[in-house]
Amino acid sequence: MKSPHSALPSILARFVVRDDCLQIGGLPLSQLAVRVGQTPFYAYDRRLLDQRIAELRGCLPVAVKLHYAVKANPMPAVVDYLAERVDGLDVASQGELRIALDSGMAVERISFAGPAKRPWELQAAIAAGVLLHVESSHELETIGRLAEAQGIRARVAVRVNPDFELKTSGMRMGGGPKPFGMDAEQVPAMLRRIAVLDLDFQGFHVFAGSQNLKAEAIVEAHAKTLELLLNLAEQAPAPSRHFNIGGGFGIPYFPGDQPLDLEPIAAHLNAWLPRVRARQPQAELILELGRYLVGEAGIYVVEVVDRKVSRGHVFLITNGGMHHHLAASGNFGQVIRKNYPLLVGNRVSGGDREVVSVVGPLCTPLDVLGDRVELARADIGDLIVVLQSGAYGMSASPGRFLSHPPALEVLV
Ligand SMILES: *Cc1c(COP(=O)(O)O)cnc(C)c1O
């Protein structure tokens, strides 16, 4: 396929295209749109979720556990589907906790992180028996008080803000001053306090960053994380059962992005396992992945509602945009706006191709899905597909902005 978007052919290779129409969930996209009953919609593909998990399981050491970070895509059907295929769920609010509990995932394998857990959220989590990732001294004291009141020995792990960063990450969440976790140097004092409060100490959590495509950077962060955790674990009131070493595995979105190479990450963890077993025999290594599990399995589908030419430039005006998919509009953490991979779903290669801008219905110049992209020539009624849309889509978008109807989400 001809495309100025060099990442598109490899991204598209995960999908089936038949008679020039994208197939999703075994249906041609145009038929799926009828089945869904409206555009715009998000579709998440079970086959692609399975494929991704199989790739990870096939590569990582068996002893490394896979958790799903619900924040990436909290659609209950997706969480339920993944709950049967991963080893744990990580949540960051009471809303996510409810979805995780509803999924049937064993409570011992649900953990709850986040910097502003309110007393009622903590209370609910203690009553449920999930693992609390403690993010501050104030939070620890609140947990101690609430656990005592309930007569439950709350399960806690310490989230550590390390003294290093995950290099070349899309978003950094560790290193330097951060609202997340306890600075590594304050952790020994917190461990002593956990002993005094007689809480059920389970281990540690480090999450250094997100959307990383460089295996070397992830390997380096894992090495530093494990070194740090093994040292901290010796000062803990109980043996560690959980070493949640974060994730940050990225997916390709933009021209030039290369998919993450899992092999060096897997080989490196494999080499660490004997050292971890020797010093903390009960500690499980956990990777918590959000985007990497779901991002490539989802598409966002909008319909062309107008086609206009302004001073020689073609605009495809669609019924969906930044209010459903902030990230694709370039307004979710990007510094320089780049196009997500786009195609005309019912006319993938097309006969004629042209350079167009794909915009949404909102009265703001920010509402752009594709700025000067080469697509098959599209008309009113055609379906534009934004690929790589399974993570940080609907739930990470300002749905109320301009009061247009919401998108639907389906798992196919
Ligand atoms: C956001 C977040 C994740 C998921 O990050 P991805 O980049 O989507 O894999 C995992 N853990 C924590 C603590 C997070 O805040």
Short mmCIF file of C-alpha atoms and ligand atoms in Angstrom, two decimals:
data_model
loop_
_atom_site.label_atom_id
_atom_site.label_comp_id
_atom_site.label_asym_id
_atom_site.label_seq_id
_atom_site.Cartn_x
_atom_site.Cartn_y
_atom_site.Cartn_z
CA MET A 1 0.00 0.00 0.00
CA LYS A 2 1.27 3.46 -0.87
CA SER A 3 1.31 5.79 2.06
CA PRO A 4 3.46 8.63 3.30
CA HIS A 5 2.89 7.15 6.76
CA SER A 6 5.78 4.72 6.98
CA ALA A 7 4.48 3.01 10.13
CA LEU A 8 1.09 2.23 8.55
CA PRO A 9 1.90 -0.95 6.59
CA SER A 10 3.32 -2.73 9.66
CA ILE A 11 0.46 -1.53 11.86
CA LEU A 12 -2.09 -2.57 9.25
CA ALA A 13 -0.47 -6.03 9.01
CA ARG A 14 -2.32 -7.00 12.21
CA PHE A 15 -5.66 -6.53 10.45
CA VAL A 16 -7.43 -8.43 7.71
CA VAL A 17 -8.36 -6.38 4.62
CA ARG A 18 -10.77 -8.04 2.20
CA ASP A 19 -12.11 -6.47 -1.00
CA ASP A 20 -10.34 -3.31 0.08
CA CYS A 21 -12.46 -3.14 3.25
CA LEU A 22 -11.02 -3.41 6.75
CA GLN A 23 -12.35 -6.46 8.61
CA ILE A 24 -12.83 -6.23 12.31
CA GLY A 25 -14.19 -8.95 14.56
CA GLY A 26 -14.67 -11.05 11.42
CA LEU A 27 -16.98 -8.49 9.79
CA PRO A 28 -16.35 -5.95 7.07
CA LEU A 29 -16.18 -2.55 8.76
CA SER A 30 -19.23 -1.22 6.89
CA GLN A 31 -21.29 -4.17 8.16
CA LEU A 32 -19.97 -3.71 11.69
CA ALA A 33 -21.04 -0.05 11.55
CA VAL A 34 -24.61 -1.19 10.79
CA ARG A 35 -24.42 -3.75 13.58
CA VAL A 36 -23.24 -1.12 16.06
CA GLY A 37 -26.08 1.14 14.96
CA GLN A 38 -24.23 4.44 14.90
CA THR A 39 -21.00 6.16 14.10
CA PRO A 40 -18.73 7.25 15.71
CA PHE A 41 -17.69 4.15 17.63
CA TYR A 42 -14.69 2.44 19.08
CA ALA A 43 -14.20 -1.26 18.31
CA TYR A 44 -11.80 -3.42 20.30
CA ASP A 45 -10.83 -6.74 18.76
CA ARG A 46 -10.58 -9.86 20.98
CA ARG A 47 -8.36 -11.57 18.43
CA LEU A 48 -5.82 -8.75 18.65
CA LEU A 49 -5.96 -8.74 22.46
CA ASP A 50 -5.28 -12.49 22.44
CA GLN A 51 -2.45 -12.04 19.96
CA ARG A 52 -0.75 -9.44 22.11
CA ILE A 53 -1.00 -11.52 25.27
CA ALA A 54 0.33 -14.56 23.40
CA GLU A 55 3.30 -12.54 22.14
CA LEU A 56 4.11 -11.40 25.67
CA ARG A 57 3.64 -14.83 27.24
CA GLY A 58 5.68 -16.42 24.50
CA CYS A 59 8.59 -14.10 25.15
CA LEU A 60 8.66 -13.29 28.88
CA PRO A 61 9.85 -15.75 31.53
CA VAL A 62 6.88 -17.73 32.91
CA ALA A 63 7.64 -16.40 36.40
CA VAL A 64 6.98 -12.80 35.33
CA LYS A 65 3.35 -11.90 35.99
CA LEU A 66 1.31 -9.69 33.68
CA HIS A 67 -1.07 -7.15 35.13
CA TYR A 68 -3.46 -4.92 33.21
CA ALA A 69 -3.53 -1.21 34.18
CA VAL A 70 -7.26 -0.50 33.83
CA LYS A 71 -6.69 3.22 33.26
CA ALA A 72 -5.67 2.53 29.65
CA ASN A 73 -9.15 1.25 28.74
CA PRO A 74 -11.74 0.78 31.48
CA MET A 75 -14.56 -0.52 29.24
CA PRO A 76 -16.04 -3.26 31.47
CA ALA A 77 -16.23 -5.82 28.64
CA VAL A 78 -12.53 -5.28 27.88
CA VAL A 79 -11.56 -5.53 31.55
CA ASP A 80 -13.65 -8.71 31.94
CA TYR A 81 -12.05 -10.22 28.86
CA LEU A 82 -8.54 -9.39 30.01
CA ALA A 83 -9.25 -10.48 33.60
CA GLU A 84 -9.40 -14.07 32.37
CA ARG A 85 -6.11 -13.73 30.52
CA VAL A 86 -3.78 -11.72 32.75
CA ASP A 87 -2.50 -12.34 36.28
CA GLY A 88 -3.83 -9.21 37.93
CA LEU A 89 -5.54 -5.84 37.53
CA ASP A 90 -4.15 -2.49 38.66
CA VAL A 91 -6.64 0.29 39.36
CA ALA A 92 -6.28 3.94 40.28
CA SER A 93 -9.73 5.03 41.49
CA GLN A 94 -12.77 3.61 43.20
CA GLY A 95 -14.57 3.58 39.85
CA GLU A 96 -11.86 1.39 38.36
CA LEU A 97 -11.86 -0.72 41.52
CA ARG A 98 -15.56 -1.48 41.03
CA ILE A 99 -14.97 -2.55 37.44
CA ALA A 100 -12.05 -4.75 38.52
CA LEU A 101 -14.08 -6.37 41.32
CA ASP A 102 -17.00 -6.97 38.95
CA SER A 103 -14.64 -8.76 36.55
CA GLY A 104 -14.21 -11.61 38.99
CA MET A 105 -10.44 -11.18 39.26
CA ALA A 106 -9.29 -12.58 42.63
CA VAL A 107 -8.95 -9.75 45.13
CA GLU A 108 -5.39 -10.79 46.03
CA ARG A 109 -4.49 -9.93 42.45
CA ILE A 110 -6.05 -6.47 42.32
CA SER A 111 -3.92 -3.51 43.39
CA PHE A 112 -4.96 0.07 43.94
CA ALA A 113 -2.50 2.94 43.29
CA GLY A 114 -3.01 6.68 42.82
CA PRO A 115 -2.03 9.86 44.62
CA ALA A 116 -5.34 11.07 46.08
CA LYS A 117 -7.14 8.10 47.49
CA ARG A 118 -9.99 9.43 49.62
CA PRO A 119 -10.88 7.81 52.96
CA TRP A 120 -14.02 6.18 51.52
CA GLU A 121 -12.00 4.75 48.63
CA LEU A 122 -9.43 3.34 51.04
CA GLN A 123 -12.17 1.97 53.25
CA ALA A 124 -13.80 0.21 50.29
CA ALA A 125 -10.47 -1.21 49.17
CA ILE A 126 -9.64 -2.46 52.68
CA ALA A 127 -13.06 -4.09 52.95
CA ALA A 128 -12.56 -5.71 49.54
CA GLY A 129 -9.12 -7.03 50.51
CA VAL A 130 -7.23 -5.59 47.56
CA LEU A 131 -3.61 -4.51 47.76
CA LEU A 132 -3.10 -0.82 48.51
CA HIS A 133 -0.13 0.90 46.93
CA VAL A 134 0.73 3.53 49.52
CA GLU A 135 1.69 6.88 48.04
CA SER A 136 2.25 9.15 51.08
CA SER A 137 2.70 9.17 54.85
CA HIS A 138 -0.70 10.76 55.34
CA GLU A 139 -2.26 7.99 53.29
CA LEU A 140 -0.47 5.34 55.35
CA GLU A 141 -1.79 6.82 58.59
CA THR A 142 -5.32 6.93 57.16
CA ILE A 143 -5.03 3.28 56.09
CA GLY A 144 -3.79 2.37 59.59
CA ARG A 145 -6.76 4.09 61.20
CA LEU A 146 -9.38 2.69 58.81
CA ALA A 147 -7.98 -0.83 58.96
CA GLU A 148 -8.03 -0.80 62.74
CA ALA A 149 -11.62 0.46 62.73
CA GLN A 150 -12.64 -2.38 60.41
CA GLY A 151 -10.60 -4.96 62.31
CA ILE A 152 -8.87 -5.95 59.08
CA ARG A 153 -5.12 -6.22 58.57
CA ALA A 154 -4.93 -4.12 55.37
CA ARG A 155 -2.58 -5.36 52.65
CA VAL A 156 -0.11 -2.67 51.64
CA ALA A 157 2.78 -2.20 49.26
CA VAL A 158 4.93 0.92 49.07
CA ARG A 159 4.97 2.83 45.83
CA VAL A 160 8.48 4.15 45.45
CA ASN A 161 9.44 7.29 43.57
CA PRO A 162 12.89 6.20 42.45
CA ASP A 163 15.91 8.46 42.20
CA PHE A 164 16.14 7.81 38.46
CA GLU A 165 13.91 8.36 35.42
CA LEU A 166 12.79 6.09 32.61
CA LYS A 167 14.68 7.68 29.74
CA THR A 168 13.03 8.58 26.41
CA SER A 169 9.54 8.04 27.82
CA GLY A 170 6.42 9.72 26.47
CA MET A 171 5.39 10.60 30.04
CA ARG A 172 7.69 10.46 33.06
CA MET A 173 6.18 9.39 36.32
CA GLY A 174 9.22 8.77 38.50
CA GLY A 175 12.50 10.46 39.36
CA GLY A 176 12.98 13.95 40.80
CA PRO A 177 10.12 15.56 42.73
CA LYS A 178 6.85 13.77 41.95
CA PRO A 179 3.34 13.60 43.40
CA PHE A 180 3.46 9.80 42.93
CA GLY A 181 4.90 7.41 45.49
CA MET A 182 7.37 7.85 48.34
CA ASP A 183 10.81 9.19 47.58
CA ALA A 184 13.17 6.21 47.82
CA GLU A 185 15.10 7.84 50.66
CA GLN A 186 11.91 8.12 52.76
CA VAL A 187 10.91 4.50 52.28
CA PRO A 188 12.89 2.96 55.18
CA ALA A 189 11.05 5.20 57.66
CA MET A 190 7.73 4.24 56.08
CA LEU A 191 8.60 0.55 56.37
CA ARG A 192 9.19 1.00 60.12
CA ARG A 193 5.84 2.74 60.44
CA ILE A 194 4.10 -0.11 58.58
CA ALA A 195 5.51 -2.48 61.22
CA VAL A 196 4.25 -0.27 64.06
CA LEU A 197 0.77 -0.03 62.51
CA ASP A 198 0.83 -3.82 62.06
CA LEU A 199 -0.28 -3.66 58.42
CA ASP A 200 0.16 -6.67 56.13
CA PHE A 201 3.25 -5.65 54.13
CA GLN A 202 3.31 -7.21 50.66
CA GLY A 203 6.02 -5.49 48.64
CA PHE A 204 6.82 -2.58 46.39
CA HIS A 205 5.66 -0.76 43.28
CA VAL A 206 7.70 1.43 40.95
CA PHE A 207 6.23 3.06 37.87
CA ALA A 208 8.80 5.20 36.14
CA GLY A 209 7.15 6.21 32.87
CA SER A 210 4.94 5.45 29.92
CA GLN A 211 4.98 4.98 26.10
CA ASN A 212 8.61 3.87 25.72
CA LEU A 213 9.76 2.26 22.48
CA LYS A 214 13.41 1.77 23.48
CA ALA A 215 14.15 -1.66 24.95
CA GLU A 216 17.53 -0.45 26.29
CA ALA A 217 15.84 2.30 28.31
CA ILE A 218 13.34 -0.17 29.79
CA VAL A 219 16.13 -2.66 30.57
CA GLU A 220 18.12 0.05 32.32
CA ALA A 221 15.08 1.11 34.36
CA HIS A 222 14.35 -2.52 35.29
CA ALA A 223 17.93 -3.05 36.48
CA LYS A 224 17.86 0.07 38.63
CA THR A 225 14.38 -0.75 39.93
CA LEU A 226 15.30 -4.29 40.97
CA GLU A 227 18.53 -3.15 42.59
CA LEU A 228 16.60 -0.53 44.56
CA LEU A 229 13.77 -2.88 45.56
CA LEU A 230 16.10 -5.67 46.71
CA ASN A 231 17.86 -3.20 48.99
CA LEU A 232 14.63 -1.71 50.35
CA ALA A 233 13.14 -5.17 50.85
CA GLU A 234 15.83 -5.96 53.43
CA GLN A 235 14.48 -3.19 55.60
CA ALA A 236 10.86 -4.32 55.33
CA PRO A 237 8.85 -5.82 58.19
CA ALA A 238 8.01 -8.95 56.15
CA PRO A 239 9.31 -10.78 53.09
CA SER A 240 8.19 -9.17 49.82
CA ARG A 241 5.59 -10.99 47.77
CA HIS A 242 5.14 -8.38 45.06
CA PHE A 243 7.74 -6.50 43.11
CA ASN A 244 5.59 -4.51 40.70
CA ILE A 245 8.24 -3.03 38.43
CA GLY A 246 5.91 -0.96 36.27
CA GLY A 247 5.69 -1.13 32.53
CA GLY A 248 5.83 1.75 30.17
CA PHE A 249 5.95 -0.47 27.09
CA GLY A 250 5.08 1.74 24.12
CA ILE A 251 3.38 1.13 20.78
CA PRO A 252 4.22 2.77 17.44
CA TYR A 253 1.98 5.66 16.46
CA PHE A 254 3.97 7.91 14.18
CA PRO A 255 6.16 7.70 11.08
CA GLY A 256 9.55 6.36 12.09
CA ASP A 257 8.30 4.68 15.31
CA GLN A 258 9.65 1.14 15.54
CA PRO A 259 7.74 -1.46 17.56
CA LEU A 260 9.28 -2.26 20.95
CA ASP A 261 11.68 -5.20 20.89
CA LEU A 262 10.58 -7.49 23.74
CA GLU A 263 13.50 -9.95 23.49
CA PRO A 264 16.14 -7.92 25.36
CA ILE A 265 13.61 -7.03 28.07
CA ALA A 266 12.67 -10.69 28.52
CA ALA A 267 16.30 -11.87 28.52
CA HIS A 268 17.22 -9.25 31.10
CA LEU A 269 14.37 -10.18 33.45
CA ASN A 270 15.26 -13.82 33.03
CA ALA A 271 18.80 -13.05 34.15
CA TRP A 272 17.50 -11.21 37.23
CA LEU A 273 15.12 -13.94 38.40
CA PRO A 274 17.76 -16.06 40.23
CA ARG A 275 19.03 -12.98 42.10
CA VAL A 276 15.52 -12.01 43.11
CA ARG A 277 14.76 -15.60 44.22
CA ALA A 278 17.97 -15.76 46.24
CA ARG A 279 17.23 -12.60 48.19
CA GLN A 280 13.40 -12.47 48.24
CA PRO A 281 12.24 -16.02 47.50
CA GLN A 282 8.53 -15.16 47.73
CA ALA A 283 8.65 -12.09 45.52
CA GLU A 284 6.74 -12.20 42.23
CA LEU A 285 7.94 -9.93 39.45
CA ILE A 286 4.99 -8.06 38.00
CA LEU A 287 4.77 -5.97 34.85
CA GLU A 288 1.77 -3.66 34.75
CA LEU A 289 0.87 -2.83 31.19
CA GLY A 290 -1.90 -0.63 29.91
CA ARG A 291 -1.34 0.77 26.46
CA TYR A 292 0.77 -2.16 25.30
CA LEU A 293 -2.03 -4.66 25.97
CA VAL A 294 -4.94 -2.76 24.45
CA GLY A 295 -3.66 0.12 22.33
CA GLU A 296 -3.16 -1.75 19.07
CA ALA A 297 -6.36 -3.78 19.43
CA GLY A 298 -8.69 -0.80 19.08
CA ILE A 299 -9.91 1.43 16.28
CA TYR A 300 -12.00 4.59 16.32
CA VAL A 301 -14.46 4.91 13.45
CA VAL A 302 -16.04 8.14 12.24
CA GLU A 303 -18.19 8.95 9.23
CA VAL A 304 -17.57 11.65 6.66
CA VAL A 305 -20.49 14.09 6.91
CA ASP A 306 -19.15 16.77 4.60
CA ARG A 307 -16.40 17.21 2.10
CA LYS A 308 -15.28 20.68 1.26
CA VAL A 309 -12.50 22.38 -0.57
CA SER A 310 -11.09 25.54 0.95
CA ARG A 311 -8.58 27.39 -1.20
CA GLY A 312 -7.53 24.17 -2.86
CA HIS A 313 -7.26 22.15 0.36
CA VAL A 314 -9.65 19.21 0.84
CA PHE A 315 -11.31 18.85 4.24
CA LEU A 316 -13.15 15.68 5.20
CA ILE A 317 -15.49 16.77 7.97
CA THR A 318 -16.55 13.90 10.20
CA ASN A 319 -18.99 13.30 13.02
CA GLY A 320 -16.24 12.45 15.53
CA GLY A 321 -13.10 14.09 16.80
CA MET A 322 -11.23 15.32 19.85
CA HIS A 323 -14.24 15.05 22.18
CA HIS A 324 -14.04 11.26 21.73
CA HIS A 325 -10.37 10.89 20.93
CA LEU A 326 -8.29 13.65 22.43
CA ALA A 327 -5.01 11.81 21.84
CA ALA A 328 -5.55 11.49 18.08
CA SER A 329 -6.18 15.23 17.90
CA GLY A 330 -2.69 15.73 19.33
CA ASN A 331 -3.81 17.31 22.58
CA PHE A 332 -3.01 14.51 25.06
CA GLY A 333 0.64 14.95 25.95
CA GLN A 334 2.10 15.51 22.47
CA VAL A 335 4.53 18.40 22.13
CA ILE A 336 4.44 18.55 18.34
CA ARG A 337 1.19 17.41 16.74
CA LYS A 338 1.56 14.27 14.62
CA ASN A 339 -1.10 12.24 12.86
CA TYR A 340 -2.25 8.94 14.25
CA PRO A 341 -2.36 6.31 11.46
CA LEU A 342 -5.57 6.86 9.48
CA LEU A 343 -7.29 5.13 6.62
CA VAL A 344 -10.61 5.03 4.82
CA GLY A 345 -11.94 1.79 6.31
CA ASN A 346 -14.29 0.86 3.49
CA ARG A 347 -11.77 1.82 0.77
CA VAL A 348 -8.36 1.02 2.19
CA SER A 349 -6.17 1.38 -0.89
CA GLY A 350 -8.72 3.07 -3.09
CA GLY A 351 -8.27 3.91 -6.74
CA ASP A 352 -7.54 7.60 -6.48
CA ARG A 353 -5.63 8.89 -3.54
CA GLU A 354 -5.41 12.45 -2.33
CA VAL A 355 -3.97 14.55 0.46
CA VAL A 356 -6.68 15.77 2.82
CA SER A 357 -7.26 17.05 6.32
CA VAL A 358 -9.69 15.09 8.46
CA VAL A 359 -11.45 17.27 11.00
CA GLY A 360 -14.22 16.79 13.55
CA PRO A 361 -17.48 18.64 14.19
CA LEU A 362 -16.25 20.88 16.99
CA CYS A 363 -15.98 24.61 16.51
CA THR A 364 -12.27 24.77 17.32
CA PRO A 365 -9.15 24.45 15.19
CA LEU A 366 -7.90 21.87 17.72
CA ASP A 367 -10.42 19.33 16.42
CA VAL A 368 -8.18 17.65 13.85
CA LEU A 369 -7.82 13.90 13.35
CA GLY A 370 -5.49 14.08 10.36
CA ASP A 371 -3.53 17.05 9.10
CA ARG A 372 -2.60 16.68 5.41
CA VAL A 373 -2.70 12.89 5.19
CA GLU A 374 -2.75 10.82 2.03
CA LEU A 375 -5.90 8.71 1.93
CA ALA A 376 -8.05 6.97 -0.64
CA ARG A 377 -10.46 9.55 -2.08
CA ALA A 378 -13.38 9.65 0.34
CA ASP A 379 -16.89 11.00 0.13
CA ILE A 380 -19.82 11.69 2.41
CA GLY A 381 -20.82 8.41 4.09
CA ASP A 382 -17.35 6.85 3.95
CA LEU A 383 -15.81 5.58 7.19
CA ILE A 384 -12.52 6.99 8.43
CA VAL A 385 -10.61 4.74 10.82
CA VAL A 386 -8.08 5.91 13.39
CA LEU A 387 -5.80 2.96 14.20
CA GLN A 388 -3.88 2.43 17.49
CA SER A 389 -6.93 3.66 19.40
CA GLY A 390 -7.49 0.98 22.02
CA ALA A 391 -5.80 2.90 24.85
CA TYR A 392 -6.42 6.40 26.24
CA GLY A 393 -9.26 6.97 23.79
CA MET A 394 -12.81 7.46 24.98
CA SER A 395 -12.07 7.60 28.72
CA ALA A 396 -9.22 10.08 28.22
CA SER A 397 -11.25 12.58 26.17
CA PRO A 398 -13.36 15.65 26.99
CA GLY A 399 -16.67 14.03 26.04
CA ARG A 400 -18.84 16.95 27.13
CA PHE A 401 -16.98 19.57 25.10
CA LEU A 402 -19.45 21.07 22.56
CA SER A 403 -22.28 18.72 23.71
CA HIS A 404 -22.17 16.32 20.79
CA PRO A 405 -23.38 12.74 21.37
CA PRO A 406 -20.91 10.24 22.83
CA ALA A 407 -19.24 7.49 20.83
CA LEU A 408 -20.23 3.87 21.44
CA GLU A 409 -17.71 1.20 22.39
CA VAL A 410 -17.92 -2.42 21.29
CA LEU A 411 -15.75 -5.44 21.94
CA VAL A 412 -15.80 -7.68 18.88
C1 LIG B 1 -0.83 4.89 33.70
C2 LIG B 1 -0.24 3.84 34.52
C3 LIG B 1 0.04 2.58 33.96
C4 LIG B 1 -0.20 2.24 32.52
O1 LIG B 1 0.70 2.86 31.70
P1 LIG B 1 0.80 2.45 30.15
O2 LIG B 1 1.77 3.36 29.59
O3 LIG B 1 -0.56 2.57 29.58
O4 LIG B 1 1.26 1.02 30.12
C5 LIG B 1 0.56 1.62 34.80
N1 LIG B 1 0.81 1.88 36.08
C6 LIG B 1 0.56 3.07 36.67
C7 LIG B 1 0.87 3.27 38.08
C8 LIG B 1 0.04 4.09 35.90
O5 LIG B 1 -0.20 5.27 36.47
#
